[in-house]
């Protein structure tokens, strides 16, 4: 396994994921600004790309890592921040990604039956952006706990 | 007659005691020879300590994870000379080195954590 490039103890993959996710988080805010300035088509493209790209990152990097490093330790070791942070992050992360996919289906396609379509788009979209950033912070916290040597001792 | 019997008994007992003592001593010496040496490596705050451990052939090295996050002990050789499972806090891994040589190893979760065992 090759070393990362951010100067922490992390291998390459978490460093790449960290940079990608921060970039996507910022892009999501750019997309929000596009909507506020009424550029709805670019807004739709921007946010859809992020949600789908994130789905790939979750599937390729985060889910395998979660299964390998965290899953077996639930619930016994949840008192340790190492496992607790990753678990809470993964739980809220799953909700955020699923909610985002739901908005994509509801707003961008006609695949959903009438009852499942959204009318209050703004409320849904704002909530997901807020939740997304919460998950991003939890992800960064997980990275710090997992890969940054502490100086307590 | 009586006296010669008691002398004989005394000598016999004496011989037995000496024999017993000496074999006991021999056993102790043998045990000391067979007892493999042991050495310790501590894992703490993302590092192995000591980073270079020098031991003699036959030594069993035990790694203990004193860190509050998981680590592994993974041989950097190909094929791997040894490989631990993921060690959580206070878990241990032991390996006995039977061949002289230099054994570099690392933590598979944190590839920058490297160290080596030198076996002489
Ligand atoms: C909105 C969705 C998400 C965002 C923005 C996000 C963001 C991040 C970030 C920035 C990191 C730190 C980089 C790293 O350590 O690799 C991370 C790590 C991690 N995330 Fe997520 N994540 C999301 C969803 C998920 C989901 C759904 C899961 C559950 C499977 C998950 C599980 C993990 C795990 C286990 C790690 C540690 C990975 C490792 O370092 O090996 N994340 N996440
Ligand atoms: Cu490690």
PDB file of C-alpha atoms and ligand atoms in Angstrom:
ATOM      1  CA  UNK A   1       0.000   0.000   0.000  1.00  0.00           C
ATOM      2  CA  UNK A   2       1.421   3.372  -0.936  1.00  0.00           C
ATOM      3  CA  UNK A   3       1.801   6.346   1.364  1.00  0.00           C
ATOM      4  CA  UNK A   4      -0.407   9.401   1.250  1.00  0.00           C
ATOM      5  CA  UNK A   5       0.744  12.883   0.294  1.00  0.00           C
ATOM      6  CA  UNK A   6      -0.780  15.044   3.023  1.00  0.00           C
ATOM      7  CA  UNK A   7       1.994  14.360   5.527  1.00  0.00           C
ATOM      8  CA  UNK A   8      -0.169  12.395   7.965  1.00  0.00           C
ATOM      9  CA  UNK A   9       0.014   8.653   8.661  1.00  0.00           C
ATOM     10  CA  UNK A  10      -2.673   7.944   6.080  1.00  0.00           C
ATOM     11  CA  UNK A  11      -2.215   5.733   3.019  1.00  0.00           C
ATOM     12  CA  UNK A  12      -2.941   7.184  -0.420  1.00  0.00           C
ATOM     13  CA  UNK A  13      -6.662   6.387  -0.649  1.00  0.00           C
ATOM     14  CA  UNK A  14      -7.876   8.369   2.389  1.00  0.00           C
ATOM     15  CA  UNK A  15      -5.836  11.393   1.281  1.00  0.00           C
ATOM     16  CA  UNK A  16      -7.459  11.267  -2.155  1.00  0.00           C
ATOM     17  CA  UNK A  17     -10.918  10.804  -0.616  1.00  0.00           C
ATOM     18  CA  UNK A  18     -10.370  13.709   1.763  1.00  0.00           C
ATOM     19  CA  UNK A  19      -9.396  16.105  -1.027  1.00  0.00           C
ATOM     20  CA  UNK A  20     -12.196  14.916  -3.320  1.00  0.00           C
ATOM     21  CA  UNK A  21     -14.831  15.247  -0.601  1.00  0.00           C
ATOM     22  CA  UNK A  22     -13.756  18.737   0.456  1.00  0.00           C
ATOM     23  CA  UNK A  23     -13.762  19.802  -3.205  1.00  0.00           C
ATOM     24  CA  UNK A  24     -17.239  18.304  -3.666  1.00  0.00           C
ATOM     25  CA  UNK A  25     -18.468  20.034  -0.512  1.00  0.00           C
ATOM     26  CA  UNK A  26     -17.321  23.393  -1.862  1.00  0.00           C
ATOM     27  CA  UNK A  27     -18.794  22.620  -5.291  1.00  0.00           C
ATOM     28  CA  UNK A  28     -22.111  21.852  -3.616  1.00  0.00           C
ATOM     29  CA  UNK A  29     -22.125  25.386  -2.195  1.00  0.00           C
ATOM     30  CA  UNK A  30     -21.286  26.784  -5.629  1.00  0.00           C
ATOM     31  CA  UNK A  31     -24.285  24.817  -6.913  1.00  0.00           C
ATOM     32  CA  UNK A  32     -26.454  26.344  -4.209  1.00  0.00           C
ATOM     33  CA  UNK A  33     -25.361  29.792  -5.304  1.00  0.00           C
ATOM     34  CA  UNK A  34     -26.276  28.887  -8.908  1.00  0.00           C
ATOM     35  CA  UNK A  35     -29.825  28.157  -7.743  1.00  0.00           C
ATOM     36  CA  UNK A  36     -30.077  31.378  -5.751  1.00  0.00           C
ATOM     37  CA  UNK A  37     -29.065  33.315  -8.849  1.00  0.00           C
ATOM     38  CA  UNK A  38     -31.767  31.452 -10.791  1.00  0.00           C
ATOM     39  CA  UNK A  39     -29.421  29.488 -13.036  1.00  0.00           C
ATOM     40  CA  UNK A  40     -31.391  26.302 -12.589  1.00  0.00           C
ATOM     41  CA  UNK A  41     -29.991  24.145 -15.378  1.00  0.00           C
ATOM     42  CA  UNK A  42     -26.331  24.621 -14.370  1.00  0.00           C
ATOM     43  CA  UNK A  43     -27.485  24.139 -10.776  1.00  0.00           C
ATOM     44  CA  UNK A  44     -29.069  20.801 -11.643  1.00  0.00           C
ATOM     45  CA  UNK A  45     -25.977  19.627 -13.526  1.00  0.00           C
ATOM     46  CA  UNK A  46     -23.616  20.696 -10.786  1.00  0.00           C
ATOM     47  CA  UNK A  47     -25.463  19.051  -7.907  1.00  0.00           C
ATOM     48  CA  UNK A  48     -26.276  15.864  -9.847  1.00  0.00           C
ATOM     49  CA  UNK A  49     -22.640  15.390 -10.805  1.00  0.00           C
ATOM     50  CA  UNK A  50     -21.564  15.763  -7.171  1.00  0.00           C
ATOM     51  CA  UNK A  51     -24.184  13.361  -5.834  1.00  0.00           C
ATOM     52  CA  UNK A  52     -23.291  10.705  -8.423  1.00  0.00           C
ATOM     53  CA  UNK A  53     -19.534  11.163  -8.054  1.00  0.00           C
ATOM     54  CA  UNK A  54     -19.940  10.890  -4.295  1.00  0.00           C
ATOM     55  CA  UNK A  55     -21.898   7.673  -4.777  1.00  0.00           C
ATOM     56  CA  UNK A  56     -18.851   6.268  -6.588  1.00  0.00           C
ATOM     57  CA  UNK A  57     -16.448   7.384  -3.835  1.00  0.00           C
ATOM     58  CA  UNK A  58     -18.701   5.880  -1.156  1.00  0.00           C
ATOM     59  CA  UNK A  59     -18.971   2.608  -3.074  1.00  0.00           C
ATOM     60  CA  UNK A  60     -15.320   2.303  -4.026  1.00  0.00           C
ATOM     61  CA  UNK A  61     -13.525   3.655  -0.941  1.00  0.00           C
ATOM     62  CA  UNK A  62     -15.674   4.306   2.117  1.00  0.00           C
ATOM     63  CA  UNK A  63     -17.986   1.299   2.193  1.00  0.00           C
ATOM     64  CA  UNK A  64     -15.129  -1.245   1.790  1.00  0.00           C
ATOM     65  CA  UNK A  65     -13.186   0.561   4.513  1.00  0.00           C
ATOM     66  CA  UNK A  66     -16.224   0.593   6.780  1.00  0.00           C
ATOM     67  CA  UNK A  67     -16.766  -3.122   6.321  1.00  0.00           C
ATOM     68  CA  UNK A  68     -13.112  -3.964   6.867  1.00  0.00           C
ATOM     69  CA  UNK A  69     -12.278  -1.703   9.782  1.00  0.00           C
ATOM     70  CA  UNK A  70     -15.457  -0.752  11.610  1.00  0.00           C
ATOM     71  CA  UNK A  71     -18.314  -3.206  11.106  1.00  0.00           C
ATOM     72  CA  UNK A  72     -16.875  -6.027  13.230  1.00  0.00           C
ATOM     73  CA  UNK A  73     -16.345  -3.628  16.146  1.00  0.00           C
ATOM     74  CA  UNK A  74     -19.999  -2.578  16.396  1.00  0.00           C
ATOM     75  CA  UNK A  75     -21.376  -2.350  19.042  1.00  0.00           C
ATOM     76  CA  UNK A  76     -18.652  -3.585  21.414  1.00  0.00           C
ATOM     77  CA  UNK A  77     -16.060  -0.912  20.746  1.00  0.00           C
ATOM     78  CA  UNK A  78     -18.347   2.042  20.123  1.00  0.00           C
ATOM     79  CA  UNK A  79     -17.111   3.668  23.314  1.00  0.00           C
ATOM     80  CA  UNK A  80     -13.867   4.384  21.470  1.00  0.00           C
ATOM     81  CA  UNK A  81     -13.885   7.556  19.403  1.00  0.00           C
ATOM     82  CA  UNK A  82     -12.047   5.729  16.604  1.00  0.00           C
ATOM     83  CA  UNK A  83     -15.087   3.545  15.886  1.00  0.00           C
ATOM     84  CA  UNK A  84     -17.801   5.910  17.128  1.00  0.00           C
ATOM     85  CA  UNK A  85     -16.828   8.766  14.805  1.00  0.00           C
ATOM     86  CA  UNK A  86     -16.688   6.508  11.757  1.00  0.00           C
ATOM     87  CA  UNK A  87     -20.023   4.872  12.646  1.00  0.00           C
ATOM     88  CA  UNK A  88     -21.915   8.135  13.194  1.00  0.00           C
ATOM     89  CA  UNK A  89     -20.315   9.538  10.037  1.00  0.00           C
ATOM     90  CA  UNK A  90     -21.339   6.498   8.016  1.00  0.00           C
ATOM     91  CA  UNK A  91     -24.912   6.552   9.379  1.00  0.00           C
ATOM     92  CA  UNK A  92     -25.521  10.230   8.598  1.00  0.00           C
ATOM     93  CA  UNK A  93     -23.520   9.874   5.372  1.00  0.00           C
ATOM     94  CA  UNK A  94     -25.867   7.144   4.172  1.00  0.00           C
ATOM     95  CA  UNK A  95     -28.909   9.280   4.975  1.00  0.00           C
ATOM     96  CA  UNK A  96     -27.408  12.302   3.181  1.00  0.00           C
ATOM     97  CA  UNK A  97     -26.517  10.342   0.053  1.00  0.00           C
ATOM     98  CA  UNK A  98     -29.910   8.581  -0.070  1.00  0.00           C
ATOM     99  CA  UNK A  99     -31.782  11.858   0.445  1.00  0.00           C
ATOM    100  CA  UNK A 100     -29.698  13.477  -2.294  1.00  0.00           C
ATOM    101  CA  UNK A 101     -30.438  10.612  -4.693  1.00  0.00           C
ATOM    102  CA  UNK A 102     -34.116  10.934  -3.838  1.00  0.00           C
ATOM    103  CA  UNK A 103     -34.049  14.631  -4.774  1.00  0.00           C
ATOM    104  CA  UNK A 104     -32.308  13.758  -8.053  1.00  0.00           C
ATOM    105  CA  UNK A 105     -35.021  11.229  -8.895  1.00  0.00           C
ATOM    106  CA  UNK A 106     -37.832  13.519  -7.836  1.00  0.00           C
ATOM    107  CA  UNK A 107     -36.593  16.738  -9.425  1.00  0.00           C
ATOM    108  CA  UNK A 108     -34.630  15.461 -12.395  1.00  0.00           C
ATOM    109  CA  UNK A 109     -36.613  12.462 -13.633  1.00  0.00           C
ATOM    110  CA  UNK A 110     -40.171  11.231 -14.000  1.00  0.00           C
ATOM    111  CA  UNK A 111     -39.338   7.829 -12.571  1.00  0.00           C
ATOM    112  CA  UNK A 112     -41.093   8.311  -9.235  1.00  0.00           C
ATOM    113  CA  UNK A 113     -44.855   7.763  -8.877  1.00  0.00           C
ATOM    114  CA  UNK A 114     -46.944  10.859  -8.238  1.00  0.00           C
ATOM    115  CA  UNK A 115     -47.222  10.377  -4.453  1.00  0.00           C
ATOM    116  CA  UNK A 116     -43.443  10.283  -4.031  1.00  0.00           C
ATOM    117  CA  UNK A 117     -42.683  13.505  -5.881  1.00  0.00           C
ATOM    118  CA  UNK A 118     -41.510  16.500  -3.887  1.00  0.00           C
ATOM    119  CA  UNK A 119     -43.320  19.802  -3.801  1.00  0.00           C
ATOM    120  CA  UNK A 120     -41.195  21.598  -1.244  1.00  0.00           C
ATOM    121  CA  UNK A 121     -37.934  21.401  -3.165  1.00  0.00           C
ATOM    122  CA  UNK A 122     -36.228  24.258  -1.374  1.00  0.00           C
ATOM    123  CA  UNK A 123     -36.710  22.755   2.090  1.00  0.00           C
ATOM    124  CA  UNK A 124     -35.450  19.341   0.971  1.00  0.00           C
ATOM    125  CA  UNK A 125     -32.449  20.705  -0.865  1.00  0.00           C
ATOM    126  CA  UNK A 126     -31.399  23.044   1.944  1.00  0.00           C
ATOM    127  CA  UNK A 127     -31.694  20.281   4.528  1.00  0.00           C
ATOM    128  CA  UNK A 128     -29.525  17.978   2.471  1.00  0.00           C
ATOM    129  CA  UNK A 129     -26.827  20.616   1.977  1.00  0.00           C
ATOM    130  CA  UNK A 130     -26.717  21.208   5.736  1.00  0.00           C
ATOM    131  CA  UNK A 131     -26.668  17.480   6.488  1.00  0.00           C
ATOM    132  CA  UNK A 132     -24.008  16.935   3.793  1.00  0.00           C
ATOM    133  CA  UNK A 133     -21.697  19.465   5.419  1.00  0.00           C
ATOM    134  CA  UNK A 134     -22.263  17.926   8.828  1.00  0.00           C
ATOM    135  CA  UNK A 135     -21.234  14.564   7.330  1.00  0.00           C
ATOM    136  CA  UNK A 136     -18.220  16.200   5.704  1.00  0.00           C
ATOM    137  CA  UNK A 137     -17.088  17.550   9.080  1.00  0.00           C
ATOM    138  CA  UNK A 138     -17.591  14.129  10.645  1.00  0.00           C
ATOM    139  CA  UNK A 139     -15.543  12.634   7.787  1.00  0.00           C
ATOM    140  CA  UNK A 140     -12.717  15.087   8.394  1.00  0.00           C
ATOM    141  CA  UNK A 141     -12.928  14.311  12.121  1.00  0.00           C
ATOM    142  CA  UNK A 142     -12.699  10.601  11.312  1.00  0.00           C
ATOM    143  CA  UNK A 143      -9.643  11.262   9.164  1.00  0.00           C
ATOM    144  CA  UNK A 144      -7.965  13.215  11.975  1.00  0.00           C
ATOM    145  CA  UNK A 145      -8.744  10.549  14.581  1.00  0.00           C
ATOM    146  CA  UNK A 146      -7.578   7.742  12.302  1.00  0.00           C
ATOM    147  CA  UNK A 147      -4.435   9.206  10.789  1.00  0.00           C
ATOM    148  CA  UNK A 148      -3.062  12.149  12.745  1.00  0.00           C
ATOM    149  CA  UNK A 149      -0.657  11.265  15.572  1.00  0.00           C
ATOM    150  CA  UNK A 150      -1.702  12.857  18.817  1.00  0.00           C
ATOM    151  CA  UNK A 151       0.653  14.818  20.947  1.00  0.00           C
ATOM    152  CA  UNK A 152      -0.923  14.112  24.298  1.00  0.00           C
ATOM    153  CA  UNK A 153       1.846  11.772  25.431  1.00  0.00           C
TER     154      UNK A 153
ATOM    155  CA  UNK B   1      28.382 -55.696  61.336  1.00  0.00           C
ATOM    156  CA  UNK B   2      25.737 -53.236  62.450  1.00  0.00           C
ATOM    157  CA  UNK B   3      28.164 -50.442  61.932  1.00  0.00           C
ATOM    158  CA  UNK B   4      29.123 -51.475  58.401  1.00  0.00           C
ATOM    159  CA  UNK B   5      25.408 -51.625  57.502  1.00  0.00           C
ATOM    160  CA  UNK B   6      24.836 -48.098  58.753  1.00  0.00           C
ATOM    161  CA  UNK B   7      27.922 -46.873  56.900  1.00  0.00           C
ATOM    162  CA  UNK B   8      26.663 -48.510  53.742  1.00  0.00           C
ATOM    163  CA  UNK B   9      23.239 -46.934  54.199  1.00  0.00           C
ATOM    164  CA  UNK B  10      24.843 -43.559  54.851  1.00  0.00           C
ATOM    165  CA  UNK B  11      27.007 -43.799  51.722  1.00  0.00           C
ATOM    166  CA  UNK B  12      24.077 -44.950  49.627  1.00  0.00           C
ATOM    167  CA  UNK B  13      21.917 -42.081  50.820  1.00  0.00           C
ATOM    168  CA  UNK B  14      24.799 -39.699  50.253  1.00  0.00           C
ATOM    169  CA  UNK B  15      25.269 -40.914  46.689  1.00  0.00           C
ATOM    170  CA  UNK B  16      21.555 -40.653  46.007  1.00  0.00           C
ATOM    171  CA  UNK B  17      21.399 -37.136  47.401  1.00  0.00           C
ATOM    172  CA  UNK B  18      24.414 -36.006  45.367  1.00  0.00           C
ATOM    173  CA  UNK B  19      23.011 -37.690  42.273  1.00  0.00           C
ATOM    174  CA  UNK B  20      19.662 -36.069  42.810  1.00  0.00           C
ATOM    175  CA  UNK B  21      21.256 -32.676  43.384  1.00  0.00           C
ATOM    176  CA  UNK B  22      23.461 -32.889  40.328  1.00  0.00           C
ATOM    177  CA  UNK B  23      20.709 -34.044  37.982  1.00  0.00           C
ATOM    178  CA  UNK B  24      18.563 -31.281  39.387  1.00  0.00           C
ATOM    179  CA  UNK B  25      21.311 -28.835  38.549  1.00  0.00           C
ATOM    180  CA  UNK B  26      21.705 -30.391  35.106  1.00  0.00           C
ATOM    181  CA  UNK B  27      17.966 -30.044  34.501  1.00  0.00           C
ATOM    182  CA  UNK B  28      18.093 -26.447  35.517  1.00  0.00           C
ATOM    183  CA  UNK B  29      21.013 -25.817  33.180  1.00  0.00           C
ATOM    184  CA  UNK B  30      19.180 -27.590  30.356  1.00  0.00           C
ATOM    185  CA  UNK B  31      16.019 -25.601  30.979  1.00  0.00           C
ATOM    186  CA  UNK B  32      17.983 -22.363  30.828  1.00  0.00           C
ATOM    187  CA  UNK B  33      19.423 -23.407  27.489  1.00  0.00           C
ATOM    188  CA  UNK B  34      16.082 -24.432  26.007  1.00  0.00           C
ATOM    189  CA  UNK B  35      14.150 -21.438  27.289  1.00  0.00           C
ATOM    190  CA  UNK B  36      13.863 -19.177  24.237  1.00  0.00           C
ATOM    191  CA  UNK B  37      14.767 -15.580  24.751  1.00  0.00           C
ATOM    192  CA  UNK B  38      12.031 -12.996  24.582  1.00  0.00           C
ATOM    193  CA  UNK B  39      11.950  -9.405  23.411  1.00  0.00           C
ATOM    194  CA  UNK B  40       9.277  -6.742  23.334  1.00  0.00           C
ATOM    195  CA  UNK B  41       8.259  -4.067  20.864  1.00  0.00           C
ATOM    196  CA  UNK B  42       5.772  -1.425  21.943  1.00  0.00           C
ATOM    197  CA  UNK B  43       3.427   0.263  19.472  1.00  0.00           C
ATOM    198  CA  UNK B  44       2.451   3.747  20.558  1.00  0.00           C
ATOM    199  CA  UNK B  45       1.434   7.029  18.924  1.00  0.00           C
ATOM    200  CA  UNK B  46       1.900   5.733  15.376  1.00  0.00           C
ATOM    201  CA  UNK B  47       5.351   4.213  15.902  1.00  0.00           C
ATOM    202  CA  UNK B  48       7.165   0.997  16.779  1.00  0.00           C
ATOM    203  CA  UNK B  49       9.639   1.164  19.661  1.00  0.00           C
ATOM    204  CA  UNK B  50      12.457   0.331  19.388  1.00  0.00           C
ATOM    205  CA  UNK B  51      12.507   1.050  15.664  1.00  0.00           C
ATOM    206  CA  UNK B  52      15.414  -1.364  15.282  1.00  0.00           C
ATOM    207  CA  UNK B  53      15.424  -4.388  17.566  1.00  0.00           C
ATOM    208  CA  UNK B  54      18.473  -6.680  17.584  1.00  0.00           C
ATOM    209  CA  UNK B  55      17.978 -10.211  18.914  1.00  0.00           C
ATOM    210  CA  UNK B  56      19.676 -13.610  18.705  1.00  0.00           C
ATOM    211  CA  UNK B  57      18.336 -16.527  16.690  1.00  0.00           C
ATOM    212  CA  UNK B  58      15.464 -18.288  18.460  1.00  0.00           C
ATOM    213  CA  UNK B  59      14.128 -15.171  20.124  1.00  0.00           C
ATOM    214  CA  UNK B  60      10.387 -14.672  20.371  1.00  0.00           C
ATOM    215  CA  UNK B  61       9.435 -11.063  19.772  1.00  0.00           C
ATOM    216  CA  UNK B  62       6.129  -9.833  21.143  1.00  0.00           C
ATOM    217  CA  UNK B  63       4.495  -6.667  19.858  1.00  0.00           C
ATOM    218  CA  UNK B  64       1.961  -4.941  22.121  1.00  0.00           C
ATOM    219  CA  UNK B  65      -0.339  -2.201  20.871  1.00  0.00           C
ATOM    220  CA  UNK B  66      -0.271   0.505  23.545  1.00  0.00           C
ATOM    221  CA  UNK B  67      -1.907   3.014  21.199  1.00  0.00           C
ATOM    222  CA  UNK B  68      -5.594   3.868  21.374  1.00  0.00           C
ATOM    223  CA  UNK B  69      -6.124   3.094  17.699  1.00  0.00           C
ATOM    224  CA  UNK B  70      -5.632  -0.180  15.784  1.00  0.00           C
ATOM    225  CA  UNK B  71      -2.360  -1.154  14.093  1.00  0.00           C
ATOM    226  CA  UNK B  72      -0.858  -4.238  12.437  1.00  0.00           C
ATOM    227  CA  UNK B  73       2.583  -5.844  12.345  1.00  0.00           C
ATOM    228  CA  UNK B  74       3.234  -6.828   8.727  1.00  0.00           C
ATOM    229  CA  UNK B  75       6.484  -8.148   7.260  1.00  0.00           C
ATOM    230  CA  UNK B  76       7.766  -6.056   4.350  1.00  0.00           C
ATOM    231  CA  UNK B  77       9.511  -9.073   2.799  1.00  0.00           C
ATOM    232  CA  UNK B  78       8.183 -11.009  -0.147  1.00  0.00           C
ATOM    233  CA  UNK B  79       6.949 -13.583   0.787  1.00  0.00           C
ATOM    234  CA  UNK B  80       5.937 -12.125   4.129  1.00  0.00           C
ATOM    235  CA  UNK B  81       7.845 -13.614   7.061  1.00  0.00           C
ATOM    236  CA  UNK B  82       5.010 -12.742   9.470  1.00  0.00           C
ATOM    237  CA  UNK B  83       1.712 -10.871   9.503  1.00  0.00           C
ATOM    238  CA  UNK B  84      -0.525 -10.052  12.443  1.00  0.00           C
ATOM    239  CA  UNK B  85      -4.253  -9.489  12.371  1.00  0.00           C
ATOM    240  CA  UNK B  86      -5.471  -5.986  13.220  1.00  0.00           C
ATOM    241  CA  UNK B  87      -4.328  -5.365  16.805  1.00  0.00           C
ATOM    242  CA  UNK B  88      -6.620  -3.237  18.904  1.00  0.00           C
ATOM    243  CA  UNK B  89      -5.505  -1.512  22.112  1.00  0.00           C
ATOM    244  CA  UNK B  90      -3.515  -3.869  24.386  1.00  0.00           C
ATOM    245  CA  UNK B  91      -3.648  -6.760  21.935  1.00  0.00           C
ATOM    246  CA  UNK B  92      -0.419  -8.659  21.267  1.00  0.00           C
ATOM    247  CA  UNK B  93       1.283 -10.486  18.430  1.00  0.00           C
ATOM    248  CA  UNK B  94       4.303 -12.812  18.760  1.00  0.00           C
ATOM    249  CA  UNK B  95       6.733 -14.292  16.266  1.00  0.00           C
ATOM    250  CA  UNK B  96       9.800 -16.498  16.825  1.00  0.00           C
ATOM    251  CA  UNK B  97      12.800 -15.720  14.621  1.00  0.00           C
ATOM    252  CA  UNK B  98      14.640 -18.924  13.694  1.00  0.00           C
ATOM    253  CA  UNK B  99      16.784 -17.575  10.841  1.00  0.00           C
ATOM    254  CA  UNK B 100      19.402 -14.827  11.039  1.00  0.00           C
ATOM    255  CA  UNK B 101      18.745 -11.790   8.884  1.00  0.00           C
ATOM    256  CA  UNK B 102      17.127  -8.360   8.787  1.00  0.00           C
ATOM    257  CA  UNK B 103      13.347  -8.303   8.911  1.00  0.00           C
ATOM    258  CA  UNK B 104      11.758  -5.000   7.890  1.00  0.00           C
ATOM    259  CA  UNK B 105       8.082  -4.596   8.756  1.00  0.00           C
ATOM    260  CA  UNK B 106       5.346  -1.955   8.734  1.00  0.00           C
ATOM    261  CA  UNK B 107       1.747  -1.290   9.761  1.00  0.00           C
ATOM    262  CA  UNK B 108      -0.640  -2.098   6.914  1.00  0.00           C
ATOM    263  CA  UNK B 109      -3.108   0.576   8.085  1.00  0.00           C
ATOM    264  CA  UNK B 110      -0.409   3.279   8.285  1.00  0.00           C
ATOM    265  CA  UNK B 111       2.278   2.477   5.700  1.00  0.00           C
ATOM    266  CA  UNK B 112       4.560   5.192   7.068  1.00  0.00           C
ATOM    267  CA  UNK B 113       4.947   3.223  10.301  1.00  0.00           C
ATOM    268  CA  UNK B 114       8.063   1.156   9.619  1.00  0.00           C
ATOM    269  CA  UNK B 115      10.658  -0.644  11.761  1.00  0.00           C
ATOM    270  CA  UNK B 116      12.892  -3.705  11.644  1.00  0.00           C
ATOM    271  CA  UNK B 117      14.123  -6.696  13.605  1.00  0.00           C
ATOM    272  CA  UNK B 118      17.772  -7.736  13.164  1.00  0.00           C
ATOM    273  CA  UNK B 119      18.363 -11.414  14.011  1.00  0.00           C
ATOM    274  CA  UNK B 120      21.969 -12.474  14.650  1.00  0.00           C
TER     275      UNK B 120
HETATM  276  C1  LIG C   1     -22.308  12.841   1.938  1.00  0.00           C
HETATM  277  C2  LIG C   1     -21.649  11.739   2.012  1.00  0.00           C
HETATM  278  C3  LIG C   1     -20.238  11.606   2.559  1.00  0.00           C
HETATM  279  C4  LIG C   1     -19.229  12.514   2.690  1.00  0.00           C
HETATM  280  C5  LIG C   1     -19.235  14.006   2.290  1.00  0.00           C
HETATM  281  C6  LIG C   1     -18.090  11.825   3.270  1.00  0.00           C
HETATM  282  C7  LIG C   1     -16.856  12.400   3.558  1.00  0.00           C
HETATM  283  C8  LIG C   1     -15.764  11.730   4.092  1.00  0.00           C
HETATM  284  C9  LIG C   1     -14.448  12.288   4.297  1.00  0.00           C
HETATM  285  C10 LIG C   1     -14.005  13.705   3.948  1.00  0.00           C
HETATM  286  C11 LIG C   1     -13.659  11.322   4.853  1.00  0.00           C
HETATM  287  C12 LIG C   1     -12.162  11.431   5.258  1.00  0.00           C
HETATM  288  C13 LIG C   1     -11.252  10.772   4.242  1.00  0.00           C
HETATM  289  C14 LIG C   1     -10.897   9.337   4.573  1.00  0.00           C
HETATM  290  O1  LIG C   1     -10.568   9.036   5.725  1.00  0.00           O
HETATM  291  O2  LIG C   1     -10.957   8.476   3.674  1.00  0.00           O
HETATM  292  C15 LIG C   1     -14.477  10.130   5.001  1.00  0.00           C
HETATM  293  C16 LIG C   1     -14.056   8.920   5.539  1.00  0.00           C
HETATM  294  C17 LIG C   1     -14.857   7.806   5.730  1.00  0.00           C
HETATM  295  N1  LIG C   1     -16.195   7.673   5.403  1.00  0.00           N
HETATM  296 FE1  LIG C   1     -17.308   9.083   4.458  1.00  0.00          FE
HETATM  297  N2  LIG C   1     -18.448  10.509   3.515  1.00  0.00           N
HETATM  298  C18 LIG C   1     -19.754  10.341   3.100  1.00  0.00           C
HETATM  299  C19 LIG C   1     -20.499   9.174   3.154  1.00  0.00           C
HETATM  300  C20 LIG C   1     -20.104   8.003   3.764  1.00  0.00           C
HETATM  301  C21 LIG C   1     -20.913   6.813   3.858  1.00  0.00           C
HETATM  302  C22 LIG C   1     -22.299   6.621   3.252  1.00  0.00           C
HETATM  303  C23 LIG C   1     -20.178   5.882   4.557  1.00  0.00           C
HETATM  304  C24 LIG C   1     -20.624   4.489   4.926  1.00  0.00           C
HETATM  305  C25 LIG C   1     -20.310   3.449   4.272  1.00  0.00           C
HETATM  306  C26 LIG C   1     -18.892   6.500   4.886  1.00  0.00           C
HETATM  307  C27 LIG C   1     -17.851   5.867   5.586  1.00  0.00           C
HETATM  308  C28 LIG C   1     -16.599   6.414   5.765  1.00  0.00           C
HETATM  309  C29 LIG C   1     -15.482   5.692   6.365  1.00  0.00           C
HETATM  310  C30 LIG C   1     -15.498   4.256   6.915  1.00  0.00           C
HETATM  311  C31 LIG C   1     -14.378   6.578   6.332  1.00  0.00           C
HETATM  312  C32 LIG C   1     -12.928   6.272   6.776  1.00  0.00           C
HETATM  313  C33 LIG C   1     -12.261   5.724   5.515  1.00  0.00           C
HETATM  314  C34 LIG C   1     -10.776   5.459   5.633  1.00  0.00           C
HETATM  315  O3  LIG C   1     -10.040   6.376   5.961  1.00  0.00           O
HETATM  316  O4  LIG C   1     -10.378   4.314   5.395  1.00  0.00           O
HETATM  317  N3  LIG C   1     -18.902   7.770   4.396  1.00  0.00           N
HETATM  318  N4  LIG C   1     -15.765  10.411   4.538  1.00  0.00           N
HETATM  319 CU1  LIG C   2      -0.714   1.617  12.395  1.00  0.00          CU
END
